[in-house]
Coordinates of N, CA and C in Angstrom, one line a residue:
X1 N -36.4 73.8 -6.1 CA -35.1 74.4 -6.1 C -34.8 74.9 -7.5
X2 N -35.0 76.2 -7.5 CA -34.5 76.5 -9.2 C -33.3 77.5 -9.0
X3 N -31.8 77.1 -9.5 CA -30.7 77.2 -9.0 C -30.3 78.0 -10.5
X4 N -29.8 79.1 -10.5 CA -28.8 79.5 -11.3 C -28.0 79.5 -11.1
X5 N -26.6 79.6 -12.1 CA -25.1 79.5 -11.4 C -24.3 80.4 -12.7
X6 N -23.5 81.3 -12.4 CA -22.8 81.2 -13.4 C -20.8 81.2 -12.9
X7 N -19.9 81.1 -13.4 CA -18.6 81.0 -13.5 C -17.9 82.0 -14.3
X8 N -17.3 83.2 -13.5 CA -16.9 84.1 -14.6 C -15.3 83.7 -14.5
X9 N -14.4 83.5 -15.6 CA -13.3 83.3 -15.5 C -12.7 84.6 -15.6
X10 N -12.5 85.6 -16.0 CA -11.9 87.0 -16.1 C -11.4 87.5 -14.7
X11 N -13.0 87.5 -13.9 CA -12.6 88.0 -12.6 C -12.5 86.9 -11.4
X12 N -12.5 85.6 -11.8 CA -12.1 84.6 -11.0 C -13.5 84.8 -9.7
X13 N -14.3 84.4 -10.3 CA -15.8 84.7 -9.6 C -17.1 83.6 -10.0
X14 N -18.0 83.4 -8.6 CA -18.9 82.4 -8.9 C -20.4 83.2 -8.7
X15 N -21.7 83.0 -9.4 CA -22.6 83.4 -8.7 C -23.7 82.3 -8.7
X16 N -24.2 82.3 -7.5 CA -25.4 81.0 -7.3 C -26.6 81.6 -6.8
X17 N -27.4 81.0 -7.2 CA -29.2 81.5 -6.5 C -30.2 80.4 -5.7
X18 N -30.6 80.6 -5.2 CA -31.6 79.8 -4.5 C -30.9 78.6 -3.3
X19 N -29.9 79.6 -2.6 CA -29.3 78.8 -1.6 C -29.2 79.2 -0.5
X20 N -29.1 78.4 1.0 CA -28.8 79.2 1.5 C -27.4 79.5 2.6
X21 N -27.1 80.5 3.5 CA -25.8 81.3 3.6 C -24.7 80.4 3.8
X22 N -25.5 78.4 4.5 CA -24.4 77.7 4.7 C -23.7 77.0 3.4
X23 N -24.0 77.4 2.3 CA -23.3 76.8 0.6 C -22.0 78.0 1.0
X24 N -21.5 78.9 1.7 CA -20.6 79.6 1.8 C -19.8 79.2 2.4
X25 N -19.5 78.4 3.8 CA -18.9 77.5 4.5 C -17.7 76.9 3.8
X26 N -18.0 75.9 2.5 CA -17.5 75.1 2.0 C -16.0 76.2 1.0
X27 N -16.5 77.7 1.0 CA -15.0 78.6 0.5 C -14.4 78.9 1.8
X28 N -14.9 78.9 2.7 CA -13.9 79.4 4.0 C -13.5 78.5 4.7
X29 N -13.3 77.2 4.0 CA -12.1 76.4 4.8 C -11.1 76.6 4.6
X30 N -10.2 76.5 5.5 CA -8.8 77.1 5.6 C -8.0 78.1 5.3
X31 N -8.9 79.1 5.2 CA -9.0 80.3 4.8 C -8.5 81.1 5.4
X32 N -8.2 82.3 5.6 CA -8.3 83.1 6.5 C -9.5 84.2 6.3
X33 N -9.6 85.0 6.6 CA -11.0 85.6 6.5 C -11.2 86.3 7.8
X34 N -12.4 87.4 7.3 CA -12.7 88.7 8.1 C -14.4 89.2 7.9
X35 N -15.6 89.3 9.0 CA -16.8 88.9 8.8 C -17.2 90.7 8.6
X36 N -17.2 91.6 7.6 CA -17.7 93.1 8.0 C -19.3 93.0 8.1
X37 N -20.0 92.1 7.6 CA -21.0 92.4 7.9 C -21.9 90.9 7.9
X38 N -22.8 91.1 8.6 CA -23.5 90.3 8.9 C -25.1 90.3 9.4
X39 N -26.5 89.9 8.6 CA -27.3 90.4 9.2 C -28.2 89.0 9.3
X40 N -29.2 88.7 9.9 CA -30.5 87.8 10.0 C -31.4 87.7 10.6
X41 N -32.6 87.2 10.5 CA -33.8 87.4 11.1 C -34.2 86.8 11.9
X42 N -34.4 87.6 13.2 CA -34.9 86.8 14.8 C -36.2 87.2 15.0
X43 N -37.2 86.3 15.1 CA -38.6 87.0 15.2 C -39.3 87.6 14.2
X44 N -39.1 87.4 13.2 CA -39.4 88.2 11.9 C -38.6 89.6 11.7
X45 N -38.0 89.9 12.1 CA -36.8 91.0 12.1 C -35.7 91.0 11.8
X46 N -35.1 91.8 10.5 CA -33.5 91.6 10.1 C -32.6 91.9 11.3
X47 N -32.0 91.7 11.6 CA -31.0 92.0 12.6 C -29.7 92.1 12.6
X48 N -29.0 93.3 13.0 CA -27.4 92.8 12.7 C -26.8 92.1 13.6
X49 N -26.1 90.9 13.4 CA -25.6 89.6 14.3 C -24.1 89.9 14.7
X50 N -23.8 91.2 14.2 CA -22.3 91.7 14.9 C -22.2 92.3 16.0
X51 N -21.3 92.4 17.0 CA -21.8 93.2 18.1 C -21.1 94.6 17.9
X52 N -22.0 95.5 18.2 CA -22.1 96.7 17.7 C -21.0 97.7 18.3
X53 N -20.3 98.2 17.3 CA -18.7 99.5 17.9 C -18.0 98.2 17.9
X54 N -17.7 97.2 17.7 CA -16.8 96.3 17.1 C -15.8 96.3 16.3
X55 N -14.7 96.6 16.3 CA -13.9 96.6 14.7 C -14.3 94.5 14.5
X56 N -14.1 94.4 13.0 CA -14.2 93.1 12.6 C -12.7 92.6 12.9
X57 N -12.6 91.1 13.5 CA -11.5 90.7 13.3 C -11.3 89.7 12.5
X58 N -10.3 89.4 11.8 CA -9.4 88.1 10.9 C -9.6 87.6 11.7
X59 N -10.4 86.0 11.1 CA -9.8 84.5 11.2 C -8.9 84.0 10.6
X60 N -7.6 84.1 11.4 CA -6.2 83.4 11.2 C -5.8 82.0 11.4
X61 N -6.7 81.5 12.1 CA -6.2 80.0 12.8 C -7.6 79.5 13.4
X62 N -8.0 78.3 13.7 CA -8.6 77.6 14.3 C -10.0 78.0 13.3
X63 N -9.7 78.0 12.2 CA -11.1 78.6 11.2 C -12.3 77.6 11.1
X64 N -12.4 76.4 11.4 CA -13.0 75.5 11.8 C -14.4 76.3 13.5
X65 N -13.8 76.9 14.0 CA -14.4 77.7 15.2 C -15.4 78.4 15.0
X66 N -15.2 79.2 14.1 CA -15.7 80.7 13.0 C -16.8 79.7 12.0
X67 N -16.3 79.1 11.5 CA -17.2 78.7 10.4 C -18.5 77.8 11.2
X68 N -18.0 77.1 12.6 CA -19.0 76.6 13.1 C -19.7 77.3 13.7
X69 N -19.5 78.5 14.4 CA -20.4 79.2 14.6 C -21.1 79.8 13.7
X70 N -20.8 80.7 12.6 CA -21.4 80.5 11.6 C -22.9 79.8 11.1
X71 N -22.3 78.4 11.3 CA -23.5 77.7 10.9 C -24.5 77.3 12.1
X72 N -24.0 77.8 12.7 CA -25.0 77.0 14.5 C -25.5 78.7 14.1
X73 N -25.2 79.7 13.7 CA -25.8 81.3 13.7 C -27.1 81.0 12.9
X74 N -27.0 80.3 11.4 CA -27.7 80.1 10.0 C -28.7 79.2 10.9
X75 N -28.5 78.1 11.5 CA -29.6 77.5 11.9 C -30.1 77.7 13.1
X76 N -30.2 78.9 13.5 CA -30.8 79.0 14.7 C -31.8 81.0 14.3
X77 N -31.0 81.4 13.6 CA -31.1 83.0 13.2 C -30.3 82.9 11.5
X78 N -31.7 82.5 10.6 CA -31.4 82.4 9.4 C -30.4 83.7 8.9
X79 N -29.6 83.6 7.9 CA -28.8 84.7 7.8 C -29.1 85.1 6.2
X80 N -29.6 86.7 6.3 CA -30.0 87.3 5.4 C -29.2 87.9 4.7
X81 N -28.1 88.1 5.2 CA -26.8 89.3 4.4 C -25.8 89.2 5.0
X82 N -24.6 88.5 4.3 CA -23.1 88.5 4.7 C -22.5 89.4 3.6
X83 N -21.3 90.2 4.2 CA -20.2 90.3 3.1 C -19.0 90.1 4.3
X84 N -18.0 89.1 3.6 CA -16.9 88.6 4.2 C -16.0 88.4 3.5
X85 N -14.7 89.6 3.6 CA -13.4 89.4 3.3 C -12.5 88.2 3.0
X86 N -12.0 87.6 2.2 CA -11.4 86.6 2.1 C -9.5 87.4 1.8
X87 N -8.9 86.5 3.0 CA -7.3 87.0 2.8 C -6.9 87.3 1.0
X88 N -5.8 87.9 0.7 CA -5.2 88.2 -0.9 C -6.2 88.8 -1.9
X89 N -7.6 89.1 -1.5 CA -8.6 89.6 -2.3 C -9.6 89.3 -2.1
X90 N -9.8 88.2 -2.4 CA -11.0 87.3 -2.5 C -12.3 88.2 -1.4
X91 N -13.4 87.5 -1.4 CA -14.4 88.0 -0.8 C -15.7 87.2 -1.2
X92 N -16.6 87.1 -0.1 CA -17.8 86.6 -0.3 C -19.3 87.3 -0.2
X93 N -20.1 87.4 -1.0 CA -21.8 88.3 -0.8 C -22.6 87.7 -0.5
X94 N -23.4 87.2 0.5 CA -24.7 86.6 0.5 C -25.8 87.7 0.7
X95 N -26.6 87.4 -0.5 CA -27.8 88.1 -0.3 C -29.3 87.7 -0.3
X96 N -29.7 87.5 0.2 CA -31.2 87.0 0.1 C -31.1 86.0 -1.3
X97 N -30.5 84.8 -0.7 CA -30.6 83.3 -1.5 C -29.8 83.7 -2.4
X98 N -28.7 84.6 -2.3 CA -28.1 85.1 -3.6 C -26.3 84.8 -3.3
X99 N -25.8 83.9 -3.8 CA -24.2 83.7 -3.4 C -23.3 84.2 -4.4
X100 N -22.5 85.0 -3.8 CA -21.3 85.2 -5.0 C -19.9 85.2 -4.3
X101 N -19.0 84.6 -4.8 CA -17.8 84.1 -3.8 C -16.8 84.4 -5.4
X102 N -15.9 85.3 -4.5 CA -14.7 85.7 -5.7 C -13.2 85.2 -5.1
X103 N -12.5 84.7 -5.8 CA -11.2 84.3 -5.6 C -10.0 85.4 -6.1
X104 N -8.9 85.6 -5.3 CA -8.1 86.3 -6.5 C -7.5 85.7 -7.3
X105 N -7.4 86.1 -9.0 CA -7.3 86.1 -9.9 C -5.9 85.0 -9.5
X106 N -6.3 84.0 -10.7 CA -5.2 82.7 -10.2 C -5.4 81.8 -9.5
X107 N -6.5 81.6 -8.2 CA -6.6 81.4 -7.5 C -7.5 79.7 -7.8
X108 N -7.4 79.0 -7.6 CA -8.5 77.6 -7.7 C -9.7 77.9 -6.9
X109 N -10.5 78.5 -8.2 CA -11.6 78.6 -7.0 C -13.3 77.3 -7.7
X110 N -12.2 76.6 -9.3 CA -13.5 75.3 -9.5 C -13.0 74.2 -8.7
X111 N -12.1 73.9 -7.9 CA -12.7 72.2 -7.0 C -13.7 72.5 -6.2
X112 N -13.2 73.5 -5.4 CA -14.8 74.0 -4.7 C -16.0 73.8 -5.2
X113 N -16.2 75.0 -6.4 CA -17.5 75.2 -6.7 C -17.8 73.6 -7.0
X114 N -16.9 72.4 -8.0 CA -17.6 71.3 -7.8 C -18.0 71.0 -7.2
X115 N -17.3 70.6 -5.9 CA -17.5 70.0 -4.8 C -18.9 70.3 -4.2
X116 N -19.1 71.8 -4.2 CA -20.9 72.4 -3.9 C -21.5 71.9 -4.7
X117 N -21.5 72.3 -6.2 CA -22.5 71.7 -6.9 C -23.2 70.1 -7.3
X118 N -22.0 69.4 -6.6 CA -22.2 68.3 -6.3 C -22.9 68.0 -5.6
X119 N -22.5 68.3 -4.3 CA -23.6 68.3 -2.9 C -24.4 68.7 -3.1
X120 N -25.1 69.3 -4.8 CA -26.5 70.1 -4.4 C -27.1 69.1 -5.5
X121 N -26.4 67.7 -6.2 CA -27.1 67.2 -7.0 C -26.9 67.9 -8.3
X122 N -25.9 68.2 -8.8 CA -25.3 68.6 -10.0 C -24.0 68.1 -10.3
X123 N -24.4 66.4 -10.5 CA -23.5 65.7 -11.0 C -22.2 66.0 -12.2
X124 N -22.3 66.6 -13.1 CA -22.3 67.1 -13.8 C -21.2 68.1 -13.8
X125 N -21.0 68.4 -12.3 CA -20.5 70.1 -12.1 C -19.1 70.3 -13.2
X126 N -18.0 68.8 -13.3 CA -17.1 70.1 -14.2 C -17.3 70.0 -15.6
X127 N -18.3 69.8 -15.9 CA -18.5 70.0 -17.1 C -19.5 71.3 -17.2
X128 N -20.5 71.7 -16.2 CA -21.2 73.0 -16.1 C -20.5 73.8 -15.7
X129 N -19.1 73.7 -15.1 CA -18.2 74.6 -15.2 C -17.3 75.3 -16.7
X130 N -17.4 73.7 -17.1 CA -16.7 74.1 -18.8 C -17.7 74.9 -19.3
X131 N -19.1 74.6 -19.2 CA -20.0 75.5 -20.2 C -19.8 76.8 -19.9
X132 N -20.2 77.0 -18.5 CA -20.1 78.8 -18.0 C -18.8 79.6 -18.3
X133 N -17.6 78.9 -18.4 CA -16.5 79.4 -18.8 C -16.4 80.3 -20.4
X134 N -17.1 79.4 -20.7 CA -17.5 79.4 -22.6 C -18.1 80.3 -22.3
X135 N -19.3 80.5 -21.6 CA -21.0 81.1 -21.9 C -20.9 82.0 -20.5
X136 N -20.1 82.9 -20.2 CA -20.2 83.5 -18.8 C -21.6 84.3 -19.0
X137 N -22.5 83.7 -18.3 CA -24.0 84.8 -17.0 C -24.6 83.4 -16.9
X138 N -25.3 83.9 -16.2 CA -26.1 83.0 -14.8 C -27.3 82.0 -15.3
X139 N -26.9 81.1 -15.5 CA -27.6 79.8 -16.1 C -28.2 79.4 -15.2
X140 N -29.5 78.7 -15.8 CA -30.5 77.6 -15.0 C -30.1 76.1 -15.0
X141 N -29.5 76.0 -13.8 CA -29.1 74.5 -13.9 C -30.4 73.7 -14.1
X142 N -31.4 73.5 -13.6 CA -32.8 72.6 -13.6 C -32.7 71.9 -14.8
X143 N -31.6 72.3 -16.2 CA -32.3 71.4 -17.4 C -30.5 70.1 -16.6
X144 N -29.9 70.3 -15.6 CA -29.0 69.3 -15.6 C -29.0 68.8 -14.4
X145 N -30.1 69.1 -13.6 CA -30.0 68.9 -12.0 C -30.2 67.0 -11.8
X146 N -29.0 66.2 -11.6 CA -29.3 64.8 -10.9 C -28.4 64.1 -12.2
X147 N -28.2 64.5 -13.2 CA -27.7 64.1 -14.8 C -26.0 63.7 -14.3
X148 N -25.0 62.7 -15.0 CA -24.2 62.4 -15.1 C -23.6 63.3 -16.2
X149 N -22.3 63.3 -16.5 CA -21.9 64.0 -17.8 C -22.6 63.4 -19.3
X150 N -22.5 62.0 -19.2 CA -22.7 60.9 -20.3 C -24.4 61.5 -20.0
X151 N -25.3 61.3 -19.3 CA -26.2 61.5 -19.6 C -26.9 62.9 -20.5
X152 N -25.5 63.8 -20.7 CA -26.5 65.3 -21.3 C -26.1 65.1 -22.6
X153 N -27.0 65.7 -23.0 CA -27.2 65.5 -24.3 C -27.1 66.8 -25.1
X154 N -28.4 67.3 -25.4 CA -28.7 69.0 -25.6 C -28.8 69.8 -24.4
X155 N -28.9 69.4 -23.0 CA -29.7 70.1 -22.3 C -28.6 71.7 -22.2
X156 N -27.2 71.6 -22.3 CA -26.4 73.0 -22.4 C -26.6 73.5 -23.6
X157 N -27.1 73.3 -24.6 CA -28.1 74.2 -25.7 C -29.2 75.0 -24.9
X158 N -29.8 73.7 -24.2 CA -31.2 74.1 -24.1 C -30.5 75.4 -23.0
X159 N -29.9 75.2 -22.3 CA -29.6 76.3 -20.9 C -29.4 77.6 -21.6
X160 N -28.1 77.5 -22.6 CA -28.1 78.6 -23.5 C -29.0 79.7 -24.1
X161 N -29.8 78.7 -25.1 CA -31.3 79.4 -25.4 C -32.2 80.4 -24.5
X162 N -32.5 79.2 -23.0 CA -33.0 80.0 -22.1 C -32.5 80.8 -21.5
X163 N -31.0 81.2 -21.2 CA -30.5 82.4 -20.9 C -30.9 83.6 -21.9
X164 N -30.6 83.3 -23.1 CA -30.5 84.5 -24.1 C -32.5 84.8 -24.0
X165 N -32.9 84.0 -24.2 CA -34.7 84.3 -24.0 C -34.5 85.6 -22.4
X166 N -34.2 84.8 -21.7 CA -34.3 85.4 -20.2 C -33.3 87.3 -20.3
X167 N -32.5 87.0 -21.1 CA -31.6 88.2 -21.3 C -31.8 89.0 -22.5
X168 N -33.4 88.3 -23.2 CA -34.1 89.2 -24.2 C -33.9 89.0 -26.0
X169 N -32.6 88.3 -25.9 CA -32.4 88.4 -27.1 C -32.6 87.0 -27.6
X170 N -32.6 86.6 -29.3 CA -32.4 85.2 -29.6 C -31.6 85.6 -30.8
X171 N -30.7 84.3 -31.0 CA -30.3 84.7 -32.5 C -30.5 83.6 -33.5

């Protein structure tokens, strides 16, 4: 699992790598929300999982319904490409292991992201949230993956360094 993440505060936005479409679940609770697109692979074939001449409808109520189908979709017909409306702005992109979930501006969108990065063994999460805030683009969590806060030491130097290496420059 080699996970990037980053936390952009400006535009009240998350991006994650190496996951898959069910780490999105945990933004659309109690949400309301609207699915425009959806695709995954049955048989080795992408597929679109919406039924076709469809307008998309809002989930207003019973969002628990939606989200479990959802995940009964992901583990049965892995899901390759979402984009899903979130009510007041917000919105979510899944793209081939690629998550980006935006809130509107104002909006609490780090208990969440804890809460995920928790569950993924990123103990650590609000303090890798403090870093990204500071250092907004897409960091390698791997140097903090399983770590307590008390346990890090250099390792958000070390992440730093390897961004800027990875983004070309050093200073």
């Amino acid at each position: 699992m080699i996970n990037f993440f980053g936390y952009f505060k400006e535009t009240n936005h998350i991006g994650l790598s190496s996951v898959g479409f069910d780490k999105a679940a945990i933004f659309l609770r109690n949400r309301d929300f609207c699915i425009l697109e959806l695709f995954g692979f049955k048989y080795g074939d992408e597929v679109n999982l919406l039924r076709e001449n469809e307008k998309p409808v809002w989930v207003t109520n019973q969002h628990y319904l939606s989200i479990s189908d959802l995940l009964e979709t992901e583990f049965t017909t892995p899901i390759s490409y979402a984009k899903i409306e979130l009510a007041d702005g917000g919105e979510i992109h899944y793209s081939a292991a690629q998550l980006f979930v935006k809130y509107p501006i104002g909006e609490d969108l780090k208990t969440k992201t804890v809460q995920l990065l928790e569950t993924m063994g990123y103990y650590a999460a609000k303090e890798i949230l403090q870093f990204c805030e500071n250092n907004p683009d897409m960091h390698l969590l791997t140097f903090v993956l399983g770590m307590e806060p008390t346990d890090i030491t250099d390792e958000f130097e070390r992440m730093k360094k390897h961004t800027e290496q990875l983004d070309g420059y050093d200073e």
